[in-house]
């Protein structure tokens, strides 16, 4: 497991007329958070695409516990939980400034070969960066 | 169970640089689809808010099976599955023009009293509209 | 000049906490409206990209006259005003259900050759579709 | 004139299938930048709304000079140019990491009394914060 803490500031366009952060934005916050974790590992997602791989989301399961509001500085705890076969699993907890758990989520993505648009094993350059971090290297592609 | 079929056209701003519909947009498609179902039942969501209730999402679980693309006319099958306590449960299937299942989802919302911002039972004016449609009337508020 | 009338329904995620349509959404409404005009002319924008051209926006000037609200059915009058050199000029008027002018805009796009990412003259297959519609054919590319 | 420099990181959901930042996102970047300038002046926009005022956009004029890309760290130079009557005028320049001018814009907003939803003069608590910064105090409301 690899855990990364990031923050995100709620912008005005993230709100809806209930005065809450519209629920679709959490999906964007989590996407940004996982690529910040990748960046931290030395694997910018931009480089992943340049090397011929893409990681579309295959499942996302979000639980909304409390609303979030305009201008709040939210803290996201992102955990890279597992890589198994062609899939990579993230777990999230999102807290507001008072430290209250606002949202939690599980998001799964697939490794896709951009040329064939078919699922593939996690590429070797990714395994190299997470080696020794408690995620067992089951299989990879070059 | 109440089922409603609607369509949605993918717009250019829904795409991302993979050339796919970005995953956050499905969340918006499903929101629009459930309020179209409500509209069809004679309960425009706008009226729900005017009567002092709001329905924020409390959980959403989406499975991405195939990508969707710019300019596709997607068909959404929305099922109002259950109302239980303060919660209302929707299920979705989303198909592309070839009839292929692209996405499926479960989305749960809570009835909230706008004045108190506390959860409440489904209001009576909603139960009246869905009476006799196979969703058992367990409890409601005026 | 070629004019096309289309409608767009305001979705919940288009609103912000003022209770208005957030201003960034008009930009999306106008994009959808211009490609509907193109579709009507027999030039789906998807086909434009498949033929190796792209039309990014080079300028947009929007005037916000009245707010728009959730669930309104807005009417957009899109005018393809001019093609000149590598540029194509649209003008818009957007009305609410009461017929009140809510927004007006001018949007300019450039014809770009996707391979070179350089500006180019309007392709011949576009001129063919708009021939005789009052837009003078000044120059084109194959 | 008051000038403020901020940065914004392009997220994946900001891109479209051209591989560019979709043009609607610049509108969001500029909104965030102007409220950061306000925050810096000691006038968080959240407080403006809490005091009973809102600032919807009345005009925006953007020129797109170069494309912006995923993961770029963009620099925004925001200038609070003028307050006149019920209107406040901002000018923007947006640069990419190479220092190239990517976009420039003028955005005008109106001061609105939230209770009456009518335009009003700039409130006194805003003038107090910008006093002596070269923006002439023409008129204000309490």
XYZ file of C-alpha atoms in Angstrom:
568
model
C 0.000 0.000 0.000
C 1.172 3.470 -0.908
C -0.584 6.443 0.651
C -0.428 10.049 -0.448
C -1.983 13.147 1.086
C -3.023 16.039 -1.131
C -5.288 19.052 -0.870
C -7.791 20.615 -3.210
C -9.512 23.991 -2.974
C -13.196 23.991 -3.919
C -13.817 26.467 -6.751
C -17.035 28.368 -7.379
C -17.903 26.401 -10.489
C -17.819 23.207 -8.384
C -20.946 24.294 -6.490
C -24.565 23.715 -7.430
C -27.752 25.480 -6.391
C -28.054 23.444 -3.184
C -24.908 25.346 -2.165
C -22.961 22.074 -2.058
C -20.079 20.777 -4.161
C -21.848 18.960 -7.001
C -21.184 15.243 -6.691
C -19.501 14.898 -10.086
C -16.570 16.997 -8.860
C -15.375 14.429 -6.323
C -14.633 12.212 -9.296
C -12.358 14.930 -10.692
C -10.717 15.550 -7.303
C -9.871 11.846 -6.998
C -8.456 11.714 -10.521
C -6.141 14.624 -9.777
C -5.145 13.074 -6.435
C -4.149 9.713 -7.925
C -1.971 11.321 -10.609
C -0.327 13.446 -7.911
C 0.473 10.184 -6.105
C 1.892 8.822 -9.385
C 3.893 12.041 -9.890
C 5.282 11.623 -6.377
C 6.375 8.073 -7.263
C 8.213 9.406 -10.309
C 5.592 8.246 -12.800
C 3.819 11.340 -14.164
C 0.608 10.164 -15.823
C 1.550 12.263 -18.853
C 4.612 10.001 -19.278
C 2.404 6.912 -18.942
C 0.392 8.066 -21.955
C 3.542 9.033 -23.877
C 4.860 5.489 -23.351
C 1.727 4.095 -24.997
C -0.532 3.244 -22.079
C -3.803 4.703 -20.812
C -5.671 4.119 -17.569
C -9.414 4.580 -17.972
C -11.631 4.071 -14.928
C -13.473 0.744 -14.864
C -15.315 1.188 -11.601
C -15.929 3.900 -9.066
C -17.880 3.613 -5.843
C -18.273 6.820 -3.835
C -20.002 7.351 -0.512
C -21.107 10.898 0.304
C -21.094 11.387 4.060
C -21.212 15.161 4.516
C -21.521 18.001 2.009
C -18.505 20.058 1.006
C -18.710 23.791 0.364
C -17.254 26.561 -1.761
C -13.745 27.699 -0.810
C -13.058 24.778 1.533
C -9.579 23.327 1.457
C -10.232 19.599 1.276
C -7.652 16.982 2.213
C -7.535 13.766 0.233
C -5.884 10.597 1.484
C -5.228 8.455 -1.579
C -4.132 4.849 -1.184
C -2.755 2.811 -4.052
C -4.093 -0.409 -2.662
C -3.367 -3.107 -5.189
C -2.308 -3.912 -8.740
C -3.731 -7.164 -9.991
C -3.727 -8.320 -13.594
C -4.646 -5.366 -15.784
C -6.221 -3.499 -12.895
C -5.066 -0.941 -10.363
C -7.082 -0.201 -7.217
C -7.242 3.091 -5.336
C -9.013 3.953 -2.097
C -9.799 7.478 -0.983
C -10.817 9.398 2.083
C -11.679 13.071 1.743
C -11.778 15.368 4.778
C -12.902 18.973 5.203
C -10.991 21.661 7.115
C -12.581 20.573 10.406
C -11.142 17.090 9.833
C -14.565 15.561 9.231
C -14.768 12.668 6.789
C -16.810 14.033 3.879
C -16.487 11.304 1.282
C -14.826 7.962 0.740
C -14.356 5.971 -2.405
C -12.871 3.047 -4.231
C -11.755 3.580 -7.803
C -10.445 0.896 -10.145
C -8.654 1.584 -13.425
C -7.391 -0.668 -16.189
C -4.044 -0.608 -17.942
C -4.796 -0.257 -21.651
C -2.345 -0.484 -24.524
C -3.068 2.737 -26.435
C -2.225 1.211 -29.804
C -4.474 -1.833 -29.518
C -6.925 -0.314 -27.029
C -6.808 -3.675 -25.228
C -6.207 -4.300 -21.509
C -2.656 -5.254 -20.600
C -0.552 -5.992 -17.525
C 0.976 -3.078 -15.639
C 4.060 -1.893 -17.544
C 7.488 -2.655 -16.114
C 8.429 1.048 -15.662
C 5.557 1.365 -13.214
C 6.539 -1.748 -11.245
C 10.095 -0.433 -10.981
C 8.902 2.717 -9.258
C 6.700 0.949 -6.724
C 9.071 -1.959 -6.056
C 9.566 -2.566 -2.371
C 6.590 -0.466 -1.374
C 4.450 -3.407 -0.321
C 2.611 -3.983 -3.583
C 3.577 -7.459 -4.745
C 4.828 -7.643 -8.341
C 2.584 -10.246 -9.851
C 2.979 -9.571 -13.543
C 4.004 -6.805 -15.907
C 4.603 -5.938 -19.559
C 7.431 -4.092 -21.251
C -40.087 -0.525 -9.896
C -40.508 2.320 -12.353
C -38.399 2.303 -15.500
C -37.791 5.174 -17.871
C -35.844 5.291 -21.120
C -34.088 8.476 -22.162
C -31.341 9.467 -24.557
C -28.384 11.775 -24.298
C -26.085 13.096 -27.027
C -22.396 13.185 -26.157
C -21.069 16.745 -26.542
C -17.516 17.680 -27.442
C -16.714 19.037 -23.991
C -17.590 15.598 -22.552
C -14.527 14.063 -24.220
C -10.996 13.843 -22.860
C -7.652 13.364 -24.574
C -8.044 9.578 -24.673
C -10.871 10.339 -27.116
C -13.381 8.851 -24.673
C -16.216 10.389 -22.712
C -14.543 11.432 -19.444
C -15.917 9.304 -16.624
C -17.292 12.226 -14.607
C -19.889 12.881 -17.311
C -21.777 9.625 -16.716
C -22.610 11.013 -13.309
C -24.209 14.033 -14.989
C -26.035 11.874 -17.544
C -27.575 9.797 -14.762
C -28.640 12.877 -12.814
C -30.433 14.262 -15.849
C -32.035 10.848 -16.530
C -33.489 10.464 -13.020
C -35.059 13.953 -13.085
C -36.542 13.147 -16.493
C -38.086 10.053 -14.889
C -39.406 12.288 -12.084
C -40.731 14.792 -14.645
C -42.510 11.936 -16.410
C -44.132 10.954 -13.103
C -45.383 14.510 -12.675
C -42.780 15.464 -10.074
C -40.353 17.918 -11.674
C -37.278 18.066 -9.461
C -37.518 21.873 -9.570
C -40.875 21.554 -7.786
C -39.308 19.213 -5.216
C -36.839 21.961 -4.274
C -39.561 24.637 -4.311
C -41.554 22.539 -1.822
C -38.582 22.572 0.555
C -36.802 19.290 -0.146
C -33.466 18.435 -1.750
C -32.057 15.106 -2.902
C -28.276 15.010 -2.696
C -26.484 11.827 -3.748
C -25.306 9.632 -0.858
C -23.752 6.850 -2.875
C -22.887 6.107 -6.473
C -21.359 2.947 -7.849
C -20.564 2.956 -11.570
C -19.112 0.185 -13.718
C -17.448 1.223 -16.969
C -17.736 -1.596 -19.472
C -16.992 0.043 -22.821
C -15.927 3.571 -23.732
C -18.410 6.064 -25.167
C -17.458 8.561 -27.850
C -18.176 12.067 -29.087
C -21.478 12.538 -30.899
C -22.929 9.155 -29.869
C -26.596 9.080 -28.982
C -26.613 7.098 -25.735
C -29.704 5.387 -24.361
C -30.203 5.311 -20.609
C -32.522 2.876 -18.869
C -33.269 4.373 -15.445
C -35.039 2.296 -12.818
C -36.490 3.812 -9.672
C -35.905 0.693 -7.670
C -36.847 1.441 -4.101
C -37.682 4.124 -1.558
C -36.757 3.147 1.963
C -36.629 5.500 4.936
C -34.993 8.721 3.818
C -33.363 7.053 0.805
C -34.293 6.562 -2.829
C -32.486 4.017 -4.984
C -31.912 4.198 -8.741
C -30.339 1.670 -11.097
C -29.036 2.504 -14.535
C -27.971 0.836 -17.735
C -26.428 2.926 -20.477
C -26.218 1.653 -24.066
C -24.499 3.047 -27.151
C -26.069 3.275 -30.622
C -25.037 -0.317 -31.415
C -27.019 -1.467 -28.389
C -23.888 -2.409 -26.439
C -23.969 -1.993 -22.676
C -21.442 0.746 -21.968
C -22.021 1.484 -18.298
C -24.185 0.435 -15.410
C -24.716 2.033 -12.060
C -26.512 2.237 -8.773
C -27.152 5.674 -7.327
C -28.709 6.391 -3.934
C -30.005 9.786 -2.831
C -31.389 11.063 0.448
C -34.473 13.170 1.039
C -33.333 16.273 2.918
C -35.489 18.973 4.452
C -33.989 22.150 2.947
C -34.783 24.261 6.008
C -33.169 21.962 8.574
C -30.721 20.281 6.148
C -31.617 17.017 7.929
C -32.684 13.730 6.298
C -36.435 13.118 6.232
C -38.905 10.567 4.893
C -40.056 10.860 1.280
C -42.669 13.630 1.077
C -46.319 12.677 0.576
C -46.603 14.480 -2.814
C -43.972 12.090 -4.178
C -45.700 8.976 -2.815
C -48.977 10.123 -4.393
C -47.381 10.178 -7.834
C -45.809 6.746 -7.563
C -48.727 5.067 -5.772
C -49.703 1.768 -7.371
C -46.460 1.579 -9.380
C -45.039 -1.279 -7.347
C -43.006 0.734 -4.854
C -44.438 -0.025 -1.432
C -45.378 3.067 0.619
C -43.497 2.526 3.810
C -43.441 5.985 5.293
C -43.697 9.613 4.238
C -43.754 13.208 5.479
C -46.056 16.127 4.673
C -25.412 33.853 -43.448
C -26.814 30.544 -42.260
C -29.039 30.525 -39.194
C -30.054 27.543 -37.110
C -32.402 27.335 -34.134
C -31.768 24.743 -31.426
C -32.815 24.188 -27.847
C -30.962 23.101 -24.751
C -32.342 22.029 -21.375
C -30.453 23.333 -18.356
C -29.244 20.440 -16.193
C -28.718 20.527 -12.440
C -24.943 20.337 -12.698
C -25.036 23.541 -14.805
C -26.145 25.577 -11.793
C -23.994 27.238 -9.142
C -24.728 28.386 -5.624
C -26.167 31.704 -6.814
C -28.929 29.515 -8.276
C -27.943 30.621 -11.783
C -26.474 28.721 -14.710
C -22.720 29.056 -14.168
C -21.276 31.222 -16.935
C -18.903 28.556 -18.261
C -21.863 26.478 -19.447
C -22.950 28.976 -22.109
C -19.657 28.213 -23.806
C -20.640 24.534 -23.943
C -24.183 25.324 -25.120
C -22.799 27.367 -28.004
C -20.338 24.635 -28.980
C -23.143 22.087 -29.161
C -25.338 24.528 -31.109
C -22.725 25.209 -33.801
C -22.077 21.522 -34.410
C -25.840 20.971 -34.670
C -25.855 23.665 -37.359
C -22.977 21.829 -39.082
C -24.848 18.511 -38.751
C -27.890 20.150 -40.356
C -25.687 21.263 -43.273
C -24.494 17.684 -43.743
C -21.103 18.286 -42.146
C -21.024 16.447 -38.803
C -18.104 17.813 -36.804
C -17.030 14.250 -36.116
C -16.483 13.841 -39.875
C -14.492 17.079 -39.965
C -12.041 15.601 -37.461
C -11.970 12.257 -39.295
C -10.987 14.096 -42.487
C -7.990 15.582 -40.681
C -9.189 19.006 -39.570
C -9.949 20.505 -36.176
C -11.669 23.756 -35.247
C -10.426 25.139 -31.941
C -11.897 28.396 -30.667
C -9.693 31.447 -31.186
C -11.968 34.044 -29.661
C -15.190 34.170 -27.722
C -17.031 37.266 -26.556
C -20.151 36.656 -24.468
C -22.577 39.204 -22.999
C -24.686 38.029 -20.053
C -27.948 39.960 -20.036
C -30.219 37.931 -17.742
C -29.568 34.839 -15.626
C -30.750 31.408 -16.776
C -32.078 28.821 -14.340
C -32.238 25.087 -13.726
C -34.671 23.165 -15.918
C -35.266 26.024 -18.372
C -35.528 25.099 -22.016
C -33.286 27.641 -23.699
C -33.487 28.509 -27.384
C -30.291 29.275 -29.242
C -30.181 31.154 -32.529
C -26.834 30.316 -34.125
C -25.656 32.247 -37.161
C -22.745 31.095 -39.295
C -21.793 34.606 -40.216
C -18.622 34.417 -42.224
C -15.689 32.275 -43.298
C -12.575 34.282 -44.014
C -9.093 32.848 -44.471
C -8.572 30.182 -41.834
C -11.355 31.545 -39.647
C -15.059 30.878 -39.239
C -17.324 33.308 -37.386
C -20.470 32.457 -35.440
C -22.953 34.764 -33.713
C -25.413 33.624 -31.081
C -28.528 34.777 -29.326
C -29.866 32.738 -26.440
C -33.446 33.154 -25.210
C -35.285 31.736 -22.195
C -38.777 30.221 -22.271
C -40.373 33.650 -21.866
C -38.577 34.742 -25.042
C -36.246 37.095 -23.157
C -32.744 37.546 -24.537
C -30.483 36.003 -21.893
C -27.112 35.989 -23.597
C -25.480 36.904 -26.854
C -22.091 36.025 -28.207
C -19.591 36.017 -31.013
C -17.335 32.986 -31.343
C -14.490 32.610 -33.828
C -12.772 29.312 -34.635
C -9.780 28.447 -36.799
C -9.451 25.642 -39.327
C -6.444 23.612 -38.272
C -4.771 20.793 -40.176
C -4.669 18.017 -37.543
C -1.446 16.536 -38.889
C 0.572 19.754 -38.923
C -1.445 21.540 -36.216
C -1.191 24.630 -38.445
C -4.045 26.925 -39.541
C -5.385 26.254 -43.037
C -8.129 27.467 -45.356
C -11.603 25.981 -44.965
C -11.644 22.541 -46.616
C -13.457 22.123 -49.920
C -16.003 19.600 -48.504
C -17.238 22.331 -46.193
C -17.534 24.930 -48.949
C -19.524 22.457 -51.054
C -22.142 22.131 -48.327
C -22.573 25.852 -47.792
C -22.353 26.867 -51.450
C -25.163 29.189 -52.481
C -26.083 29.990 -48.903
C -24.759 33.528 -49.005
C -21.285 32.870 -47.673
C -18.868 33.860 -50.406
C -16.280 31.203 -51.295
C -13.040 33.045 -50.916
C -10.551 30.237 -50.577
C -10.388 26.578 -49.598
C -8.117 23.569 -49.277
C -8.557 19.957 -50.380
C -4.812 48.765 -10.925
C -4.132 45.769 -8.728
C -2.257 42.841 -10.214
C -2.016 39.322 -8.843
C -0.063 36.330 -10.113
C -1.413 32.822 -9.562
C -0.844 29.397 -11.014
C -3.148 26.600 -12.029
C -2.330 22.990 -12.895
C -4.235 21.550 -15.859
C -6.162 18.436 -14.792
C -7.021 15.497 -17.017
C -10.723 16.302 -17.105
C -9.853 19.742 -18.530
C -8.680 18.153 -21.785
C -10.739 17.280 -24.855
C -10.163 14.845 -27.688
C -8.026 17.351 -29.616
C -5.585 16.871 -26.730
C -6.005 20.535 -25.763
C -7.489 22.188 -22.701
C -11.158 22.608 -23.647
C -11.902 26.318 -24.014
C -14.586 26.411 -21.319
C -11.953 25.728 -18.653
C -10.171 29.049 -19.126
C -13.363 30.648 -17.857
C -13.072 28.583 -14.667
C -9.342 29.334 -14.306
C -10.038 33.072 -14.500
C -12.852 32.858 -11.956
C -10.562 31.119 -9.483
C -7.775 33.643 -10.175
C -9.943 36.709 -9.492
C -11.188 35.330 -6.163
C -7.592 34.539 -5.223
C -6.811 38.212 -5.917
C -9.793 39.155 -3.714
C -8.608 36.762 -0.997
C -5.176 38.418 -1.147
C -6.835 41.820 -0.647
C -8.601 40.480 2.445
C -11.973 40.110 0.736
C -12.710 36.378 0.362
C -15.516 36.023 -2.181
C -17.298 33.746 0.276
C -17.527 36.715 2.667
C -18.872 38.904 -0.150
C -21.804 36.486 -0.567
C -22.274 36.206 3.197
C -22.604 40.002 3.382
C -25.429 39.862 0.858
C -23.740 40.566 -2.464
C -23.061 38.450 -5.534
C -20.867 39.114 -8.568
C -22.160 37.366 -11.676
C -20.241 37.796 -14.928
C -21.800 40.273 -17.360
C -19.248 40.015 -20.139
C -16.256 37.895 -21.000
C -14.010 38.269 -24.021
C -11.267 35.649 -24.386
C -8.577 35.365 -27.060
C -7.020 31.923 -27.543
C -3.483 32.355 -28.834
C -1.866 28.959 -28.217
C -3.269 25.667 -26.927
C -2.640 24.543 -23.360
C -2.038 20.911 -22.448
C -2.614 18.359 -19.712
C -0.378 18.698 -16.659
C 0.970 22.126 -17.580
C 1.413 24.592 -14.753
C -0.153 27.758 -16.135
C 0.561 31.211 -14.757
C -2.248 33.741 -14.663
C -1.680 37.477 -14.367
C -4.954 38.957 -13.122
C -5.459 42.714 -13.104
C -8.316 44.382 -11.267
C -8.505 47.204 -13.714
C -11.475 49.342 -12.739
C -14.615 49.609 -10.654
C -17.218 51.843 -12.210
C -20.840 52.078 -11.104
C -22.096 48.556 -10.463
C -19.329 46.975 -12.542
C -15.872 45.607 -11.862
C -13.402 44.982 -14.666
C -10.665 42.350 -14.762
C -7.973 41.720 -17.364
C -6.045 38.491 -17.671
C -2.946 37.099 -19.299
C -2.298 33.379 -19.113
C 1.155 31.943 -19.793
C 2.397 28.363 -20.132
C 5.551 26.961 -18.512
C 7.688 28.178 -21.403
C 6.450 31.718 -20.705
C 4.420 31.864 -23.908
C 1.210 33.881 -23.848
C -1.535 31.286 -24.299
C -4.688 33.297 -23.658
C -5.792 36.777 -22.727
C -9.133 38.038 -21.596
C -11.309 40.798 -20.249
C -14.034 39.832 -17.799
C -16.631 42.195 -16.359
C -18.843 41.404 -13.371
C -21.701 43.270 -11.734
C -22.299 43.882 -8.042
C -25.744 42.479 -7.254
C -27.693 42.848 -4.027
C -28.552 39.203 -3.229
C -31.858 40.107 -1.572
C -33.249 42.227 -4.400
C -31.199 40.597 -7.188
C -30.671 44.132 -8.526
C -27.349 45.749 -9.503
C -25.821 47.999 -6.866
C -22.692 50.066 -6.289
C -19.576 48.321 -4.947
C -20.011 47.811 -1.192
C -18.000 49.978 1.179
C -16.117 46.999 2.722
C -14.618 46.321 -0.708
C -13.594 49.934 -1.267
C -11.897 49.964 2.130
C -9.672 47.084 1.128
C -8.602 48.576 -2.186
C -8.272 52.163 -0.986
C -5.011 53.740 -2.057
C -4.292 51.055 -4.618
C -4.935 53.309 -7.600
C -8.571 52.472 -8.202
C -10.502 55.705 -7.734
C -13.412 55.469 -5.287
C -16.318 56.750 -7.323
C -19.276 55.428 -5.404
C -20.202 52.665 -2.980
C -23.024 51.224 -0.880
C -23.155 50.127 2.750
